Amino acid sequence: MEYISTRGEAPAAYFEEVLLRGLAPDGGLYVPRAWPHLSRGEIEALRGLSYADLAAALLAPFVGEAVAPGDLERILADGAAAMGHAAVTPLVQLDERTFLLELFHGPTLAFKDVALQLLGRLFAHVLERRGEALTILGATSGDTGSAAIEAVRGRANMEIFILHPKDRVSRIQRLQMTTVAEPNVHNIALEGTFDDCQAIVKALFADADLRDELALSSINSINWARIMAQIVYYFASALALGAPERPVAFSVPTGNFGDVYAGYAAARMGLPVERLLVATNVNDILERALRTGEYEVRDVVATMSPSMDIQVASNFERLLFDAHDRNARSVQALMARLRETGRFTIDEPALATMRAHFSAARVSEEATLGAMRRAWTGAGELVDPHTAVALAALDSQPFGREVARVVLATAHPAKFPDPVEKATGVRPALPARLAGLEERAESFAVLPNDVSAVRDFLRRARAPR
Ligand SMILES: *Cc1c(COP(=O)(O)O)cnc(C)c1O
């Protein structure tokens, strides 16, 4: 499988390069040159496979020759085992036709583990074969940092530095990062905001000397391998609910558009998907874009579902590319307009292409609390605020009785105990696996909001190679 860039000016690349690079050199995002397609019979034949075997069948064409088949199967089996549930991504029934797809049984209790547990292993494998090592650098407002740290901890050929804004992440989120006692894990509490953290990370990536010296890399959500990993649970859940005979609709709590785009990829691969519902909180850039065609950046509002508090949805560029018949010039023009004016307009034909797959709904904070309350009183299920946004979004959708409705449950309720308690009166307990988190020793450096202070720290703290 060859990959091309959405901006059209980077040479085509194979999986290994796509994995290690993340962003294409022309600033675009990598997408497969063509979507692999499974016939109805081939999809039926996937029924009953274990999650790891299903992943191997679906992902082998994307990985190509970068990883030998036996190695890929082992990596996928290890990644599935790390997810902490025998079904990896189990379904839980809420009513006659509504199901939660629980993606939060991994080490940090959020869905990002599903992809990052695989990514960490793929990186380690490829680096070992190449005899190389690298340094992962990233900023986090909470969830991504811990998932990345868990994915990389203890690996010989990878080191990780994560910046978080000091005193501005939740206590649980901080402990999940700072109690990981491994010599290759470095936490930095920056005296600033999340935007300051991101600005420093960006400045350090722009420093060519440092980038070469430390072999800097990132595993952020625009990496194709993360999208690829997420395709699997769309197939797994749809097959379990009777696909391809029975139509399945997915409601996806959406921020950066990575998760729901993986659902689109599954549909392009042949999975019958009735509809992909883009569920946003009041940070509704995607809902507005799909409803009006105007993609316009506004200020971010803090909500109960912080992982969806976004300004721009980076992965949306991948959909724009397909919706413009893969014309990279069109994508370039839209992205230039966004840079210059903070907005762009999607033309009617492209919008129609998008609406053939996607609907969107914006969910208020009140409706989010209401959905948490209903899941608790109606089905005895505690759901986190991100999941609740997707649940509430279904109210606006007139799906037929025959359609199974799957809500992607992206975080464990215990990760967001305050809003859950506010809605239901019940404070969710941390799973036994995380018991004792509060007693573990923390390790992190407090640094001023200053690029050179962080640069010096990276050089000093790095383990000798
Ligand atoms: C990251 C995240 C999301 C948003 O996923 P995208 O792929 O960025 O759209 C939703 N819920 C939770 C809990 C998350 O951590």
Short mmCIF file of C-alpha atoms and ligand atoms in Angstrom, two decimals:
data_model
loop_
_atom_site.label_atom_id
_atom_site.label_comp_id
_atom_site.label_asym_id
_atom_site.label_seq_id
_atom_site.Cartn_x
_atom_site.Cartn_y
_atom_site.Cartn_z
CA MET A 1 0.00 0.00 0.00
CA GLU A 2 1.28 3.39 -1.01
CA TYR A 3 0.32 6.58 0.80
CA ILE A 4 -0.07 10.05 -0.67
CA SER A 5 -0.30 13.46 0.96
CA THR A 6 -3.49 15.54 1.04
CA ARG A 7 -1.41 18.51 -0.15
CA GLY A 8 -0.08 16.61 -3.17
CA GLU A 9 3.53 17.78 -3.05
CA ALA A 10 5.20 15.06 -0.99
CA PRO A 11 6.45 11.90 -2.70
CA ALA A 12 4.35 8.80 -2.18
CA ALA A 13 5.52 6.78 0.83
CA TYR A 14 5.16 3.33 2.32
CA PHE A 15 3.85 2.50 5.77
CA GLU A 16 7.17 2.63 7.63
CA GLU A 17 7.85 6.20 6.57
CA VAL A 18 4.26 7.23 7.18
CA LEU A 19 4.46 5.78 10.70
CA LEU A 20 7.75 7.43 11.65
CA ARG A 21 7.06 10.79 10.02
CA GLY A 22 3.47 11.46 11.09
CA LEU A 23 3.02 14.63 9.07
CA ALA A 24 3.94 14.53 5.36
CA PRO A 25 6.86 16.81 4.40
CA ASP A 26 4.56 19.15 2.45
CA GLY A 27 2.51 19.77 5.61
CA GLY A 28 -0.31 17.47 4.47
CA LEU A 29 -1.68 14.30 5.98
CA TYR A 30 -0.98 10.85 4.57
CA VAL A 31 -3.89 8.81 3.22
CA PRO A 32 -3.89 5.44 1.42
CA ARG A 33 -3.56 5.86 -2.34
CA ALA A 34 -6.66 3.67 -2.68
CA TRP A 35 -9.02 2.19 -0.09
CA PRO A 36 -8.74 -1.59 0.15
CA HIS A 37 -12.19 -3.07 -0.47
CA LEU A 38 -13.81 -6.13 1.07
CA SER A 39 -16.73 -7.84 -0.59
CA ARG A 40 -19.84 -8.77 1.39
CA GLY A 41 -18.69 -12.38 1.47
CA GLU A 42 -15.26 -11.38 2.73
CA ILE A 43 -16.87 -9.33 5.50
CA GLU A 44 -19.13 -12.23 6.48
CA ALA A 45 -16.05 -14.43 6.72
CA LEU A 46 -14.62 -12.13 9.40
CA ARG A 47 -17.41 -13.00 11.86
CA GLY A 48 -16.33 -14.70 15.03
CA LEU A 49 -12.65 -13.85 14.71
CA SER A 50 -10.84 -12.70 17.83
CA TYR A 51 -10.16 -8.97 17.94
CA ALA A 52 -6.46 -9.54 17.22
CA ASP A 53 -7.18 -11.84 14.26
CA LEU A 54 -9.73 -9.38 12.90
CA ALA A 55 -7.13 -6.61 13.24
CA ALA A 56 -4.56 -8.70 11.37
CA ALA A 57 -7.00 -9.37 8.52
CA LEU A 58 -8.02 -5.72 8.21
CA LEU A 59 -4.67 -4.03 8.76
CA ALA A 60 -2.25 -6.24 6.82
CA PRO A 61 -2.92 -4.39 3.52
CA PHE A 62 -2.17 -1.03 5.18
CA VAL A 63 1.06 -2.19 6.79
CA GLY A 64 2.33 -3.98 3.68
CA GLU A 65 5.90 -5.18 3.91
CA ALA A 66 6.92 -2.85 6.76
CA VAL A 67 6.27 -5.60 9.31
CA ALA A 68 6.53 -9.33 8.58
CA PRO A 69 3.13 -11.09 8.90
CA GLY A 70 4.13 -13.16 11.96
CA ASP A 71 5.50 -10.08 13.71
CA LEU A 72 2.37 -8.08 12.92
CA GLU A 73 0.16 -10.80 14.38
CA ARG A 74 2.23 -10.86 17.57
CA ILE A 75 2.20 -7.06 17.87
CA LEU A 76 -1.58 -6.96 17.37
CA ALA A 77 -2.12 -9.75 19.90
CA ASP A 78 0.06 -7.95 22.49
CA GLY A 79 -1.71 -4.65 21.82
CA ALA A 80 -5.13 -6.31 22.24
CA ALA A 81 -4.02 -8.01 25.46
CA ALA A 82 -2.89 -4.65 26.86
CA MET A 83 -6.44 -3.34 26.55
CA GLY A 84 -7.52 -5.02 29.77
CA HIS A 85 -10.71 -6.75 28.58
CA ALA A 86 -11.16 -10.17 26.98
CA ALA A 87 -13.34 -8.59 24.27
CA VAL A 88 -10.91 -5.64 23.90
CA THR A 89 -13.75 -3.25 22.96
CA PRO A 90 -16.90 -4.78 24.51
CA LEU A 91 -20.50 -3.79 23.67
CA VAL A 92 -22.96 -2.97 26.43
CA GLN A 93 -26.69 -2.69 25.66
CA LEU A 94 -28.62 0.41 26.77
CA ASP A 95 -32.02 -0.19 25.17
CA GLU A 96 -33.57 -2.27 22.35
CA ARG A 97 -31.27 -0.88 19.71
CA THR A 98 -28.68 1.32 21.41
CA PHE A 99 -25.29 -0.01 22.44
CA LEU A 100 -22.21 1.43 24.11
CA LEU A 101 -18.94 0.44 22.47
CA GLU A 102 -16.57 0.60 25.44
CA LEU A 103 -13.17 1.74 24.24
CA PHE A 104 -11.85 2.66 27.67
CA HIS A 105 -10.57 -0.55 29.24
CA GLY A 106 -6.93 0.20 28.42
CA PRO A 107 -4.22 1.37 30.81
CA THR A 108 -5.27 5.04 30.96
CA LEU A 109 -9.06 4.49 30.74
CA ALA A 110 -9.57 6.42 27.49
CA PHE A 111 -10.00 5.33 23.90
CA LYS A 112 -6.64 6.75 22.82
CA ASP A 113 -5.05 3.67 24.37
CA VAL A 114 -6.52 1.47 21.62
CA ALA A 115 -4.43 3.17 18.97
CA LEU A 116 -1.42 4.18 21.05
CA GLN A 117 -0.83 0.72 22.52
CA LEU A 118 -0.46 -0.47 18.93
CA LEU A 119 1.55 2.54 17.81
CA GLY A 120 4.11 2.18 20.63
CA ARG A 121 4.70 -1.42 19.64
CA LEU A 122 4.92 -0.65 15.92
CA PHE A 123 7.42 2.14 16.57
CA ALA A 124 9.56 -0.07 18.83
CA HIS A 125 9.56 -2.89 16.27
CA VAL A 126 10.49 -0.73 13.29
CA LEU A 127 13.16 1.17 15.23
CA GLU A 128 14.77 -2.02 16.46
CA ARG A 129 15.05 -3.38 12.93
CA ARG A 130 16.56 -0.11 11.73
CA GLY A 131 18.93 0.06 14.72
CA GLU A 132 17.59 3.52 15.53
CA ALA A 133 16.25 5.34 18.55
CA LEU A 134 14.08 8.41 18.90
CA THR A 135 12.66 10.93 21.31
CA ILE A 136 8.91 11.52 21.46
CA LEU A 137 7.97 15.07 22.41
CA GLY A 138 4.42 16.23 23.02
CA ALA A 139 2.11 18.57 24.88
CA THR A 140 -1.05 17.45 26.62
CA SER A 141 -4.14 19.00 28.13
CA GLY A 142 -4.81 15.73 29.92
CA ASP A 143 -5.66 12.45 28.19
CA THR A 144 -3.19 12.11 25.35
CA GLY A 145 -0.10 12.51 27.53
CA SER A 146 -0.81 9.56 29.76
CA ALA A 147 -1.84 7.32 26.86
CA ALA A 148 1.40 8.17 25.04
CA ILE A 149 3.50 7.60 28.15
CA GLU A 150 1.88 4.20 28.76
CA ALA A 151 2.55 3.28 25.13
CA VAL A 152 6.26 4.10 25.35
CA ARG A 153 7.22 3.31 28.97
CA GLY A 154 10.15 0.99 29.41
CA ARG A 155 10.96 0.73 25.69
CA ALA A 156 14.69 0.67 25.02
CA ASN A 157 14.75 2.67 21.79
CA MET A 158 12.28 5.40 22.69
CA GLU A 159 12.31 8.22 25.16
CA ILE A 160 9.33 10.44 25.89
CA PHE A 161 8.97 14.02 27.13
CA ILE A 162 5.44 15.28 27.86
CA LEU A 163 4.65 18.88 28.78
CA HIS A 164 1.49 19.59 30.74
CA PRO A 165 0.30 22.96 32.05
CA LYS A 166 1.16 23.04 35.77
CA ASP A 167 -1.94 22.79 38.03
CA ARG A 168 -4.24 22.82 34.99
CA VAL A 169 -4.82 19.12 34.46
CA SER A 170 -6.99 17.05 36.77
CA ARG A 171 -5.31 15.29 39.70
CA ILE A 172 -6.03 11.84 38.23
CA GLN A 173 -4.69 12.90 34.84
CA ARG A 174 -1.50 14.23 36.44
CA LEU A 175 -0.96 11.12 38.56
CA GLN A 176 -1.46 8.88 35.53
CA MET A 177 1.53 10.61 33.93
CA THR A 178 3.79 11.45 36.84
CA THR A 179 3.68 8.14 38.72
CA VAL A 180 5.14 6.17 35.82
CA ALA A 181 8.60 5.38 37.19
CA GLU A 182 10.67 4.55 34.10
CA PRO A 183 13.99 6.09 33.10
CA ASN A 184 12.70 6.80 29.56
CA VAL A 185 9.67 8.82 30.79
CA HIS A 186 10.05 12.54 31.52
CA ASN A 187 7.20 14.75 32.71
CA ILE A 188 7.42 18.52 32.55
CA ALA A 189 4.94 20.72 34.43
CA LEU A 190 5.16 24.01 32.59
CA GLU A 191 4.35 27.26 34.35
CA GLY A 192 1.82 28.28 31.72
CA THR A 193 -1.26 27.18 29.80
CA PHE A 194 -1.80 24.30 27.39
CA ASP A 195 -1.31 26.76 24.51
CA ASP A 196 2.10 27.71 26.01
CA CYS A 197 3.01 24.01 26.13
CA GLN A 198 2.03 23.58 22.49
CA ALA A 199 3.92 26.70 21.43
CA ILE A 200 7.10 25.40 23.08
CA VAL A 201 6.75 21.96 21.49
CA LYS A 202 6.26 23.62 18.12
CA ALA A 203 9.35 25.82 18.62
CA LEU A 204 11.46 22.81 19.58
CA PHE A 205 10.35 20.87 16.49
CA ALA A 206 11.31 23.91 14.40
CA ASP A 207 14.87 23.81 15.85
CA ALA A 208 16.59 21.67 13.20
CA ASP A 209 19.75 21.08 15.29
CA LEU A 210 17.79 19.80 18.25
CA ARG A 211 15.49 17.76 16.03
CA ASP A 212 18.46 15.91 14.54
CA GLU A 213 20.40 15.62 17.78
CA LEU A 214 17.52 13.98 19.66
CA ALA A 215 15.74 12.44 16.64
CA LEU A 216 12.53 14.17 17.71
CA SER A 217 9.24 12.59 16.76
CA SER A 218 5.61 12.85 17.77
CA ILE A 219 2.76 10.39 17.99
CA ASN A 220 -0.07 12.88 17.69
CA SER A 221 -3.50 12.23 16.31
CA ILE A 222 -2.68 13.03 12.69
CA ASN A 223 -0.50 9.90 12.46
CA TRP A 224 -2.14 7.56 9.94
CA ALA A 225 -1.30 4.52 12.08
CA ARG A 226 -3.59 5.81 14.82
CA ILE A 227 -6.50 6.10 12.40
CA MET A 228 -5.75 2.66 11.03
CA ALA A 229 -5.86 1.06 14.49
CA GLN A 230 -9.29 2.59 15.11
CA ILE A 231 -10.85 1.03 12.01
CA VAL A 232 -10.85 -2.35 13.73
CA TYR A 233 -13.45 -1.63 16.39
CA TYR A 234 -15.96 -0.34 13.85
CA PHE A 235 -15.80 -3.71 12.12
CA ALA A 236 -15.73 -5.66 15.39
CA SER A 237 -18.84 -3.98 16.79
CA ALA A 238 -20.80 -4.01 13.52
CA LEU A 239 -20.07 -7.72 12.97
CA ALA A 240 -21.12 -8.54 16.52
CA LEU A 241 -24.44 -6.74 15.94
CA GLY A 242 -25.26 -8.55 12.71
CA ALA A 243 -23.45 -6.70 9.93
CA PRO A 244 -23.32 -6.86 7.01
CA GLU A 245 -27.05 -7.83 7.01
CA ARG A 246 -28.08 -5.42 9.75
CA PRO A 247 -27.42 -1.69 9.25
CA VAL A 248 -25.38 -0.03 12.00
CA ALA A 249 -25.09 3.69 12.77
CA PHE A 250 -22.29 5.12 14.91
CA SER A 251 -22.45 8.18 17.15
CA VAL A 252 -18.94 9.44 17.83
CA PRO A 253 -17.85 12.04 20.40
CA THR A 254 -15.66 14.16 18.19
CA GLY A 255 -12.76 16.56 18.67
CA ASN A 256 -9.93 16.21 16.19
CA PHE A 257 -12.04 14.09 13.81
CA GLY A 258 -9.66 11.11 14.08
CA ASP A 259 -12.05 8.60 15.59
CA VAL A 260 -15.03 9.28 13.35
CA TYR A 261 -12.78 9.43 10.29
CA ALA A 262 -11.74 5.85 11.09
CA GLY A 263 -15.44 4.96 10.82
CA TYR A 264 -15.47 6.57 7.40
CA ALA A 265 -12.44 4.48 6.43
CA ALA A 266 -14.32 1.35 7.54
CA ALA A 267 -17.25 2.37 5.33
CA ARG A 268 -14.93 2.99 2.38
CA MET A 269 -13.52 -0.50 2.94
CA GLY A 270 -16.97 -1.95 2.42
CA LEU A 271 -18.53 -2.11 5.88
CA PRO A 272 -22.21 -1.18 5.53
CA VAL A 273 -22.45 1.91 7.76
CA GLU A 274 -25.89 3.50 7.93
CA ARG A 275 -24.54 6.82 9.18
CA LEU A 276 -21.64 8.40 11.05
CA LEU A 277 -22.89 10.93 13.56
CA VAL A 278 -20.35 13.62 14.46
CA ALA A 279 -21.27 14.53 18.03
CA THR A 280 -19.73 17.76 19.32
CA ASN A 281 -20.08 19.71 22.52
CA VAL A 282 -20.59 23.50 22.28
CA ASN A 283 -17.21 23.71 20.51
CA ASP A 284 -19.13 22.99 17.35
CA ILE A 285 -16.88 23.90 14.41
CA LEU A 286 -17.57 20.53 12.76
CA GLU A 287 -21.32 20.64 13.33
CA ARG A 288 -21.44 24.12 11.80
CA ALA A 289 -19.26 23.05 8.88
CA LEU A 290 -21.44 20.05 8.02
CA ARG A 291 -24.70 22.01 8.47
CA THR A 292 -23.76 25.26 6.69
CA GLY A 293 -20.59 24.55 4.70
CA GLU A 294 -18.77 27.29 6.65
CA TYR A 295 -15.69 26.02 8.50
CA GLU A 296 -14.90 28.87 10.84
CA VAL A 297 -12.54 28.96 13.85
CA ARG A 298 -13.98 30.48 17.03
CA ASP A 299 -12.75 30.72 20.61
CA VAL A 300 -12.59 27.51 22.61
CA VAL A 301 -15.07 27.19 25.49
CA ALA A 302 -14.19 24.94 28.45
CA THR A 303 -16.75 22.13 28.90
CA MET A 304 -17.29 18.93 30.88
CA SER A 305 -15.86 17.03 27.91
CA PRO A 306 -12.42 18.68 27.67
CA SER A 307 -10.96 16.25 25.12
CA MET A 308 -13.41 17.71 22.60
CA ASP A 309 -12.68 21.36 23.39
CA ILE A 310 -10.95 22.13 20.12
CA GLN A 311 -10.52 24.99 17.71
CA VAL A 312 -9.56 23.14 14.54
CA ALA A 313 -10.08 19.46 13.77
CA SER A 314 -6.81 18.43 12.10
CA ASN A 315 -8.06 15.16 10.63
CA PHE A 316 -10.91 16.90 8.80
CA GLU A 317 -8.35 17.62 6.06
CA ARG A 318 -8.42 13.93 5.16
CA LEU A 319 -12.15 14.05 4.51
CA LEU A 320 -11.85 17.31 2.58
CA PHE A 321 -9.36 15.56 0.31
CA ASP A 322 -11.81 12.76 -0.57
CA ALA A 323 -14.78 15.14 -0.81
CA HIS A 324 -12.85 17.16 -3.42
CA ASP A 325 -12.23 14.04 -5.52
CA ARG A 326 -8.70 13.86 -4.08
CA ASN A 327 -7.73 17.13 -5.69
CA ALA A 328 -4.78 18.31 -3.56
CA ARG A 329 -4.91 21.80 -5.10
CA SER A 330 -8.39 22.33 -3.66
CA VAL A 331 -7.19 21.20 -0.22
CA GLN A 332 -4.15 23.50 -0.42
CA ALA A 333 -6.39 26.44 -1.28
CA LEU A 334 -8.75 25.74 1.64
CA MET A 335 -5.86 25.37 4.10
CA ALA A 336 -4.24 28.58 2.90
CA ARG A 337 -7.56 30.38 3.36
CA LEU A 338 -7.88 28.95 6.87
CA ARG A 339 -4.37 30.18 7.76
CA GLU A 340 -5.04 33.64 6.39
CA THR A 341 -8.63 34.26 7.44
CA GLY A 342 -9.52 31.61 10.05
CA ARG A 343 -12.27 30.18 7.83
CA PHE A 344 -13.19 28.61 4.52
CA THR A 345 -16.33 27.62 2.64
CA ILE A 346 -16.97 24.06 1.46
CA ASP A 347 -18.67 24.05 -1.93
CA GLU A 348 -21.97 22.24 -2.52
CA PRO A 349 -20.71 19.13 -4.33
CA ALA A 350 -18.08 18.49 -1.64
CA LEU A 351 -20.60 19.10 1.10
CA ALA A 352 -23.03 16.67 -0.52
CA THR A 353 -20.30 14.00 -0.63
CA MET A 354 -19.65 14.49 3.08
CA ARG A 355 -23.33 14.43 3.98
CA ALA A 356 -23.71 11.10 2.22
CA HIS A 357 -21.76 9.59 5.13
CA PHE A 358 -21.94 12.07 8.01
CA SER A 359 -24.57 13.82 10.08
CA ALA A 360 -23.70 16.14 12.94
CA ALA A 361 -25.23 17.27 16.20
CA ARG A 362 -24.15 19.86 18.77
CA VAL A 363 -24.90 19.00 22.38
CA SER A 364 -25.25 21.51 25.20
CA GLU A 365 -23.88 20.98 28.70
CA GLU A 366 -27.44 20.50 30.03
CA ALA A 367 -28.21 17.84 27.44
CA THR A 368 -24.91 16.13 28.33
CA LEU A 369 -25.91 15.94 31.99
CA GLY A 370 -29.36 14.73 30.93
CA ALA A 371 -27.87 11.89 28.88
CA MET A 372 -25.70 10.79 31.82
CA ARG A 373 -28.77 10.78 34.04
CA ARG A 374 -30.84 8.77 31.55
CA ALA A 375 -28.15 6.13 31.04
CA TRP A 376 -28.02 5.70 34.80
CA THR A 377 -31.74 5.60 35.52
CA GLY A 378 -32.65 3.71 32.33
CA ALA A 379 -29.90 1.12 32.15
CA GLY A 380 -27.85 1.40 35.32
CA GLU A 381 -24.82 2.52 33.32
CA LEU A 382 -22.51 5.35 34.36
CA VAL A 383 -21.15 7.09 31.27
CA ASP A 384 -18.52 9.81 31.07
CA PRO A 385 -19.37 13.27 29.66
CA HIS A 386 -17.73 12.60 26.25
CA THR A 387 -19.78 9.45 25.81
CA ALA A 388 -22.85 11.35 27.02
CA VAL A 389 -22.42 13.91 24.23
CA ALA A 390 -22.64 11.10 21.66
CA LEU A 391 -25.60 9.55 23.44
CA ALA A 392 -27.49 12.85 23.51
CA ALA A 393 -26.66 13.46 19.83
CA LEU A 394 -28.74 10.39 18.90
CA ASP A 395 -31.91 12.20 20.00
CA SER A 396 -31.79 14.33 16.87
CA GLN A 397 -31.54 11.32 14.54
CA PRO A 398 -34.53 9.57 12.97
CA PHE A 399 -32.99 6.11 12.47
CA GLY A 400 -35.33 3.29 11.56
CA ARG A 401 -36.11 0.45 13.98
CA GLU A 402 -33.89 -1.97 12.08
CA VAL A 403 -30.77 0.15 12.62
CA ALA A 404 -28.45 -0.77 15.51
CA ARG A 405 -27.14 2.42 17.10
CA VAL A 406 -23.62 2.27 18.51
CA VAL A 407 -22.35 5.02 20.80
CA LEU A 408 -18.58 5.13 21.09
CA ALA A 409 -17.76 5.27 24.81
CA THR A 410 -14.41 7.03 24.78
CA ALA A 411 -13.57 7.43 28.47
CA HIS A 412 -14.21 5.57 31.70
CA PRO A 413 -16.64 7.48 33.94
CA ALA A 414 -14.10 7.44 36.79
CA LYS A 415 -11.87 9.72 34.73
CA PHE A 416 -14.46 12.49 35.07
CA PRO A 417 -16.02 11.81 38.49
CA ASP A 418 -17.34 15.33 39.18
CA PRO A 419 -19.76 15.73 36.25
CA VAL A 420 -20.83 12.09 36.55
CA GLU A 421 -21.67 12.62 40.22
CA LYS A 422 -23.42 15.89 39.43
CA ALA A 423 -25.68 14.14 36.90
CA THR A 424 -26.35 10.89 38.74
CA GLY A 425 -25.52 11.41 42.41
CA VAL A 426 -23.08 8.50 42.14
CA ARG A 427 -19.34 8.93 42.30
CA PRO A 428 -17.74 6.35 39.97
CA ALA A 429 -14.92 4.32 41.49
CA LEU A 430 -11.57 3.82 39.79
CA PRO A 431 -11.14 0.26 38.49
CA ALA A 432 -9.14 -1.99 40.81
CA ARG A 433 -6.22 -1.84 38.39
CA LEU A 434 -5.73 1.83 39.20
CA ALA A 435 -6.23 1.52 42.93
CA GLY A 436 -3.25 2.90 44.79
CA LEU A 437 -2.59 5.55 42.14
CA GLU A 438 -2.93 8.26 44.79
CA GLU A 439 -0.25 6.69 46.96
CA ARG A 440 2.40 6.25 44.27
CA ALA A 441 5.41 8.56 44.20
CA GLU A 442 5.33 11.31 41.57
CA SER A 443 8.19 12.54 39.47
CA PHE A 444 8.10 15.66 37.31
CA ALA A 445 10.15 18.76 36.62
CA VAL A 446 8.64 22.21 37.02
CA LEU A 447 9.95 24.51 34.29
CA PRO A 448 9.31 28.16 33.43
CA ASN A 449 7.39 29.06 30.28
CA ASP A 450 10.58 29.44 28.30
CA VAL A 451 11.79 27.54 25.22
CA SER A 452 15.47 27.47 26.17
CA ALA A 453 14.73 26.15 29.66
CA VAL A 454 12.83 23.23 28.13
CA ARG A 455 15.50 22.71 25.45
CA ASP A 456 18.22 22.52 28.11
CA PHE A 457 16.13 20.11 30.14
CA LEU A 458 15.68 17.78 27.14
CA ARG A 459 19.43 17.68 26.52
CA ARG A 460 20.29 17.12 30.19
CA ALA A 461 17.58 14.65 31.17
CA ARG A 462 18.00 12.36 28.18
CA ALA A 463 19.36 8.98 29.14
CA PRO A 464 22.82 8.31 27.65
CA ARG A 465 22.71 6.12 24.53
C1 LIG B 1 -9.53 12.44 22.17
C2 LIG B 1 -10.89 12.16 22.71
C3 LIG B 1 -12.06 12.36 21.96
C4 LIG B 1 -12.04 12.95 20.55
O1 LIG B 1 -11.51 12.08 19.60
P1 LIG B 1 -11.01 12.63 18.16
O2 LIG B 1 -10.40 11.47 17.50
O3 LIG B 1 -10.01 13.72 18.50
O4 LIG B 1 -12.20 13.17 17.47
C5 LIG B 1 -13.28 12.01 22.52
N1 LIG B 1 -13.35 11.53 23.78
C6 LIG B 1 -12.26 11.33 24.55
C7 LIG B 1 -12.42 10.83 25.92
C8 LIG B 1 -10.99 11.63 24.04
O5 LIG B 1 -9.91 11.45 24.82
#
